[in-house]
Amino acid sequence: MHAVLFASDFDGTLSHGQEIDAQTLAAVSRFRQKGGRFGVCSGRDPGTLKDELSQHGLACDFLILMNGARIEAGADCLQEKLLSGWEKALPLLRARCLFFTMLGREEAYMFRSGKVRTAEVSAGEQAYIDAIGRMYAMRRCAEELAAVYQISCRTQDGRAAVALADELHRFGLSAWPNCEYVDVVPKGVGKAPAVAAVAAHFGVASGRVYTAGDGRNDMEMLSRFRGFAMSRAEECVRRAASWTVKTVGEALEQVCGEAFA
């Protein structure tokens, strides 16, 4: 039997409102019991993602963190890339973002615009902000960070996010827009090459690699591999995928029927 790998985005794909449905949790377990390699491919940082996975009791064979800036398979770190040249973009980020978070190894810096009203911060966003504050040593200014993996930005809306990403590219930075958010990552980092690196590590052929996502930052991995887009995703995301499903559990049931038949 040939190896099979499934990489799922987290927020809006595997998890909805900090909840993972029972069907999906059961489907992940069945997929892994059959020998499949399952993991999360997210823009999330290690601290908050691992905490949520632990709360759900969800075991993974690999984690692609911060869009691929860090890749873990069990106790092994397969990749670690740090962001450079971010200093020149700070004035632009402070002018265009409602808030942004800069993540290092065990420390973080958070900027919040004075224009932000409490009503503009969702409960999920506030929970994330609070979790960052608990899990990382917070620095008073960005320049105090010894290293930076990723900058996670929140703009006014999706159009503003795309415009910000385009401007950041002119600074020579890689930026992935997703709804009203933008993730700034090291050059060459992205979910598709990260999934390819994980597949190579486990010896899985590209034709046996499945992915699931709901955002624009998922489009490349959805089109490069056998992709499932969430039914609520934008049309451009759904077009990038081979199939459209409501849940990751539904996708995994299809993969189990196809790959392990």
GROMACS .gro file of C-alpha atoms in nm:
model
  261
    1MET     CA    1   0.000   0.000   0.000
    2HIS     CA    2   0.138   0.337  -0.100
    3ALA     CA    3   0.166   0.617   0.157
    4VAL     CA    4  -0.096   0.894   0.163
    5LEU     CA    5  -0.067   1.241   0.312
    6PHE     CA    6  -0.337   1.497   0.399
    7ALA     CA    7  -0.252   1.859   0.492
    8SER     CA    8  -0.534   2.080   0.622
    9ASP     CA    9  -0.553   2.450   0.688
   10PHE     CA   10  -0.674   2.524   1.041
   11ASP     CA   11  -0.888   2.835   1.090
   12GLY     CA   12  -1.202   2.824   0.875
   13THR     CA   13  -1.116   2.477   0.745
   14LEU     CA   14  -1.041   2.225   1.018
   15SER     CA   15  -1.164   2.455   1.296
   16HIS     CA   16  -1.466   2.682   1.297
   17GLY     CA   17  -1.503   2.927   1.583
   18GLN     CA   18  -1.243   2.731   1.784
   19GLU     CA   19  -1.446   2.412   1.739
   20ILE     CA   20  -1.370   2.096   1.539
   21ASP     CA   21  -1.678   1.888   1.461
   22ALA     CA   22  -1.699   1.531   1.588
   23GLN     CA   23  -1.724   1.381   1.237
   24THR     CA   24  -1.395   1.542   1.141
   25LEU     CA   25  -1.216   1.431   1.458
   26ALA     CA   26  -1.334   1.074   1.398
   27ALA     CA   27  -1.234   1.089   1.029
   28VAL     CA   28  -0.881   1.208   1.118
   29SER     CA   29  -0.847   0.916   1.358
   30ARG     CA   30  -0.965   0.663   1.095
   31PHE     CA   31  -0.734   0.810   0.830
   32ARG     CA   32  -0.431   0.780   1.058
   33GLN     CA   33  -0.528   0.429   1.170
   34LYS     CA   34  -0.524   0.324   0.803
   35GLY     CA   35  -0.169   0.453   0.775
   36GLY     CA   36  -0.231   0.800   0.636
   37ARG     CA   37  -0.015   1.093   0.744
   38PHE     CA   38  -0.229   1.384   0.868
   39GLY     CA   39  -0.114   1.731   0.961
   40VAL     CA   40  -0.209   2.095   0.985
   41CYS     CA   41  -0.078   2.358   0.742
   42SER     CA   42  -0.151   2.698   0.892
   43GLY     CA   43  -0.045   3.057   0.928
   44ARG     CA   44  -0.073   3.004   1.303
   45ASP     CA   45   0.218   3.022   1.545
   46PRO     CA   46   0.337   2.712   1.737
   47GLY     CA   47   0.202   2.820   2.076
   48THR     CA   48  -0.163   2.891   1.996
   49LEU     CA   49  -0.200   2.612   1.738
   50LYS     CA   50  -0.056   2.338   1.959
   51ASP     CA   51  -0.271   2.458   2.249
   52GLU     CA   52  -0.592   2.428   2.045
   53LEU     CA   53  -0.496   2.090   1.900
   54SER     CA   54  -0.428   1.966   2.254
   55GLN     CA   55  -0.766   2.089   2.374
   56HIS     CA   56  -0.934   1.883   2.102
   57GLY     CA   57  -0.710   1.582   2.161
   58LEU     CA   58  -0.612   1.589   1.795
   59ALA     CA   59  -0.284   1.413   1.715
   60CYS     CA   60  -0.092   1.513   1.400
   61ASP     CA   61   0.200   1.358   1.215
   62PHE     CA   62   0.333   1.699   1.113
   63LEU     CA   63   0.273   2.070   1.160
   64ILE     CA   64   0.338   2.339   0.899
   65LEU     CA   65   0.349   2.658   1.105
   66MET     CA   66   0.344   3.024   1.005
   67ASN     CA   67   0.279   2.931   0.640
   68GLY     CA   68   0.592   2.715   0.631
   69ALA     CA   69   0.841   2.934   0.816
   70ARG     CA   70   0.868   2.638   1.054
   71ILE     CA   71   0.789   2.273   0.979
   72GLU     CA   72   0.776   2.001   1.244
   73ALA     CA   73   0.736   1.626   1.211
   74GLY     CA   74   0.716   1.478   1.558
   75ALA     CA   75   1.022   1.596   1.750
   76ASP     CA   76   1.208   1.686   1.429
   77CYS     CA   77   1.227   2.038   1.288
   78LEU     CA   78   1.233   1.996   0.909
   79GLN     CA   79   1.256   2.365   0.828
   80GLU     CA   80   1.311   2.695   1.002
   81LYS     CA   81   1.332   3.020   0.808
   82LEU     CA   82   1.351   3.367   0.955
   83LEU     CA   83   1.215   3.691   0.813
   84SER     CA   84   1.462   3.957   0.706
   85GLY     CA   85   1.413   4.311   0.576
   86TRP     CA   86   1.098   4.365   0.777
   87GLU     CA   87   1.227   4.683   0.944
   88LYS     CA   88   1.171   4.895   0.632
   89ALA     CA   89   0.805   4.792   0.616
   90LEU     CA   90   0.716   4.892   0.975
   91PRO     CA   91   0.592   5.247   0.887
   92LEU     CA   92   0.364   5.101   0.617
   93LEU     CA   93   0.228   4.836   0.854
   94ARG     CA   94   0.157   5.091   1.127
   95ALA     CA   95  -0.023   5.313   0.878
   96ARG     CA   96  -0.235   5.042   0.709
   97CYS     CA   97  -0.307   4.783   0.979
   98LEU     CA   98  -0.565   4.782   1.256
   99PHE     CA   99  -0.320   4.560   1.441
  100PHE     CA  100  -0.032   4.325   1.369
  101THR     CA  101   0.171   4.067   1.559
  102MET     CA  102   0.538   3.986   1.507
  103LEU     CA  103   0.631   3.635   1.618
  104GLY     CA  104   0.975   3.515   1.723
  105ARG     CA  105   1.087   3.189   1.878
  106GLU     CA  106   0.959   3.257   2.231
  107GLU     CA  107   0.881   3.627   2.211
  108ALA     CA  108   0.641   3.856   2.029
  109TYR     CA  109   0.558   4.219   1.962
  110MET     CA  110   0.206   4.348   1.903
  111PHE     CA  111   0.098   4.678   1.748
  112ARG     CA  112  -0.256   4.805   1.783
  113SER     CA  113  -0.374   5.116   1.599
  114GLY     CA  114  -0.542   5.391   1.800
  115LYS     CA  115  -0.814   5.384   1.532
  116VAL     CA  116  -0.934   5.039   1.637
  117ARG     CA  117  -1.272   5.030   1.804
  118THR     CA  118  -1.361   4.745   2.038
  119ALA     CA  119  -1.645   4.645   1.804
  120GLU     CA  120  -1.394   4.584   1.523
  121VAL     CA  121  -1.217   4.307   1.717
  122SER     CA  122  -1.404   3.977   1.703
  123ALA     CA  123  -1.420   3.736   1.994
  124GLY     CA  124  -1.189   3.498   1.806
  125GLU     CA  125  -0.935   3.771   1.740
  126GLN     CA  126  -0.941   3.879   2.103
  127ALA     CA  127  -0.891   3.521   2.215
  128TYR     CA  128  -0.589   3.497   1.984
  129ILE     CA  129  -0.446   3.827   2.115
  130ASP     CA  130  -0.492   3.709   2.474
  131ALA     CA  131  -0.328   3.374   2.397
  132ILE     CA  132  -0.024   3.541   2.240
  133GLY     CA  133   0.013   3.750   2.553
  134ARG     CA  134   0.009   3.437   2.772
  135MET     CA  135   0.239   3.221   2.563
  136TYR     CA  136   0.511   3.459   2.452
  137ALA     CA  137   0.738   3.714   2.618
  138MET     CA  138   0.595   4.043   2.494
  139ARG     CA  139   0.842   4.311   2.381
  140ARG     CA  140   0.778   4.685   2.398
  141CYS     CA  141   0.912   4.753   2.050
  142ALA     CA  142   0.972   4.546   1.737
  143GLU     CA  143   1.345   4.612   1.739
  144GLU     CA  144   1.381   4.415   2.065
  145LEU     CA  145   1.297   4.088   1.889
  146ALA     CA  146   1.600   3.865   1.841
  147ALA     CA  147   1.439   3.686   1.544
  148VAL     CA  148   1.113   3.706   1.349
  149TYR     CA  149   0.933   3.418   1.175
  150GLN     CA  150   0.621   3.596   1.058
  151ILE     CA  151   0.418   3.916   1.083
  152SER     CA  152   0.041   3.859   1.103
  153CYS     CA  153  -0.161   4.166   1.003
  154ARG     CA  154  -0.528   4.264   1.029
  155THR     CA  155  -0.652   4.524   0.781
  156GLN     CA  156  -0.993   4.688   0.736
  157ASP     CA  157  -1.123   4.443   0.474
  158GLY     CA  158  -1.027   4.200   0.201
  159ARG     CA  159  -0.956   4.469  -0.056
  160ALA     CA  160  -0.722   4.649   0.185
  161ALA     CA  161  -0.544   4.317   0.257
  162VAL     CA  162  -0.475   4.251  -0.112
  163ALA     CA  163  -0.349   4.609  -0.158
  164LEU     CA  164  -0.121   4.579   0.145
  165ALA     CA  165   0.021   4.249   0.022
  166ASP     CA  166   0.100   4.406  -0.317
  167GLU     CA  167   0.284   4.694  -0.148
  168LEU     CA  168   0.480   4.457   0.074
  169HIS     CA  169   0.592   4.263  -0.233
  170ARG     CA  170   0.751   4.585  -0.359
  171PHE     CA  171   0.963   4.583  -0.043
  172GLY     CA  172   1.089   4.240  -0.144
  173LEU     CA  173   0.878   4.064   0.119
  174SER     CA  174   0.650   3.763   0.068
  175ALA     CA  175   0.294   3.842   0.178
  176TRP     CA  176  -0.014   3.618   0.165
  177PRO     CA  177  -0.359   3.787   0.186
  178ASN     CA  178  -0.652   3.592   0.329
  179CYS     CA  179  -0.982   3.779   0.374
  180GLU     CA  180  -0.890   4.089   0.580
  181TYR     CA  181  -0.562   3.937   0.702
  182VAL     CA  182  -0.209   3.935   0.560
  183ASP     CA  183   0.078   3.709   0.666
  184VAL     CA  184   0.428   3.838   0.594
  185VAL     CA  185   0.676   3.550   0.573
  186PRO     CA  186   1.038   3.482   0.470
  187LYS     CA  187   1.111   3.490   0.097
  188GLY     CA  188   1.017   3.166  -0.075
  189VAL     CA  189   0.803   3.045   0.215
  190GLY     CA  190   0.453   2.923   0.137
  191LYS     CA  191   0.214   2.641   0.208
  192ALA     CA  192   0.267   2.457  -0.124
  193PRO     CA  193   0.647   2.420  -0.094
  194ALA     CA  194   0.604   2.331   0.273
  195VAL     CA  195   0.363   2.049   0.189
  196ALA     CA  196   0.607   1.928  -0.077
  197ALA     CA  197   0.886   1.921   0.185
  198VAL     CA  198   0.671   1.718   0.423
  199ALA     CA  199   0.572   1.475   0.147
  200ALA     CA  200   0.939   1.424   0.060
  201HIS     CA  201   1.021   1.363   0.427
  202PHE     CA  202   0.759   1.087   0.452
  203GLY     CA  203   0.828   0.949   0.104
  204VAL     CA  204   0.481   1.027  -0.033
  205ALA     CA  205   0.439   1.079  -0.407
  206SER     CA  206   0.276   1.410  -0.507
  207GLY     CA  207  -0.020   1.225  -0.660
  208ARG     CA  208  -0.095   1.081  -0.315
  209VAL     CA  209  -0.096   1.420  -0.140
  210TYR     CA  210  -0.429   1.581  -0.048
  211THR     CA  211  -0.486   1.932   0.087
  212ALA     CA  212  -0.777   2.132   0.227
  213GLY     CA  213  -0.823   2.506   0.267
  214ASP     CA  214  -1.055   2.804   0.252
  215GLY     CA  215  -0.836   3.110   0.186
  216ARG     CA  216  -0.628   3.270  -0.086
  217ASN     CA  217  -0.312   3.165   0.093
  218ASP     CA  218  -0.427   2.804   0.037
  219MET     CA  219  -0.478   2.834  -0.339
  220GLU     CA  220  -0.130   2.727  -0.448
  221MET     CA  221  -0.133   2.409  -0.240
  222LEU     CA  222  -0.492   2.331  -0.347
  223SER     CA  223  -0.399   2.351  -0.716
  224ARG     CA  224  -0.055   2.186  -0.687
  225PHE     CA  225  -0.186   1.883  -0.499
  226ARG     CA  226  -0.526   1.712  -0.482
  227GLY     CA  227  -0.718   1.993  -0.318
  228PHE     CA  228  -1.045   2.025  -0.129
  229ALA     CA  229  -1.187   2.377  -0.091
  230MET     CA  230  -1.443   2.457   0.175
  231SER     CA  231  -1.785   2.536   0.030
  232ARG     CA  232  -1.789   2.878   0.201
  233ALA     CA  233  -1.460   2.983   0.039
  234GLU     CA  234  -1.433   3.253  -0.227
  235GLU     CA  235  -1.497   3.141  -0.583
  236CYS     CA  236  -1.130   3.184  -0.678
  237VAL     CA  237  -1.033   2.943  -0.398
  238ARG     CA  238  -1.294   2.688  -0.502
  239ARG     CA  239  -1.170   2.706  -0.863
  240ALA     CA  240  -0.816   2.626  -0.748
  241ALA     CA  241  -0.929   2.299  -0.590
  242SER     CA  242  -1.038   1.967  -0.740
  243TRP     CA  243  -1.335   1.928  -0.504
  244THR     CA  244  -1.558   2.138  -0.280
  245VAL     CA  245  -1.671   2.004   0.059
  246LYS     CA  246  -1.837   2.132   0.374
  247THR     CA  247  -1.591   1.981   0.622
  248VAL     CA  248  -1.248   1.822   0.641
  249GLY     CA  249  -1.423   1.511   0.772
  250GLU     CA  250  -1.615   1.483   0.445
  251ALA     CA  251  -1.290   1.520   0.250
  252LEU     CA  252  -1.115   1.254   0.457
  253GLU     CA  253  -1.400   1.007   0.406
  254GLN     CA  254  -1.361   1.052   0.031
  255VAL     CA  255  -0.982   1.008   0.051
  256CYS     CA  256  -1.014   0.692   0.262
  257GLY     CA  257  -1.254   0.542   0.010
  258GLU     CA  258  -1.024   0.633  -0.279
  259ALA     CA  259  -0.672   0.586  -0.142
  260PHE     CA  260  -0.720   0.280   0.078
  261ALA     CA  261  -0.964   0.086  -0.137
   0.00000   0.00000   0.00000
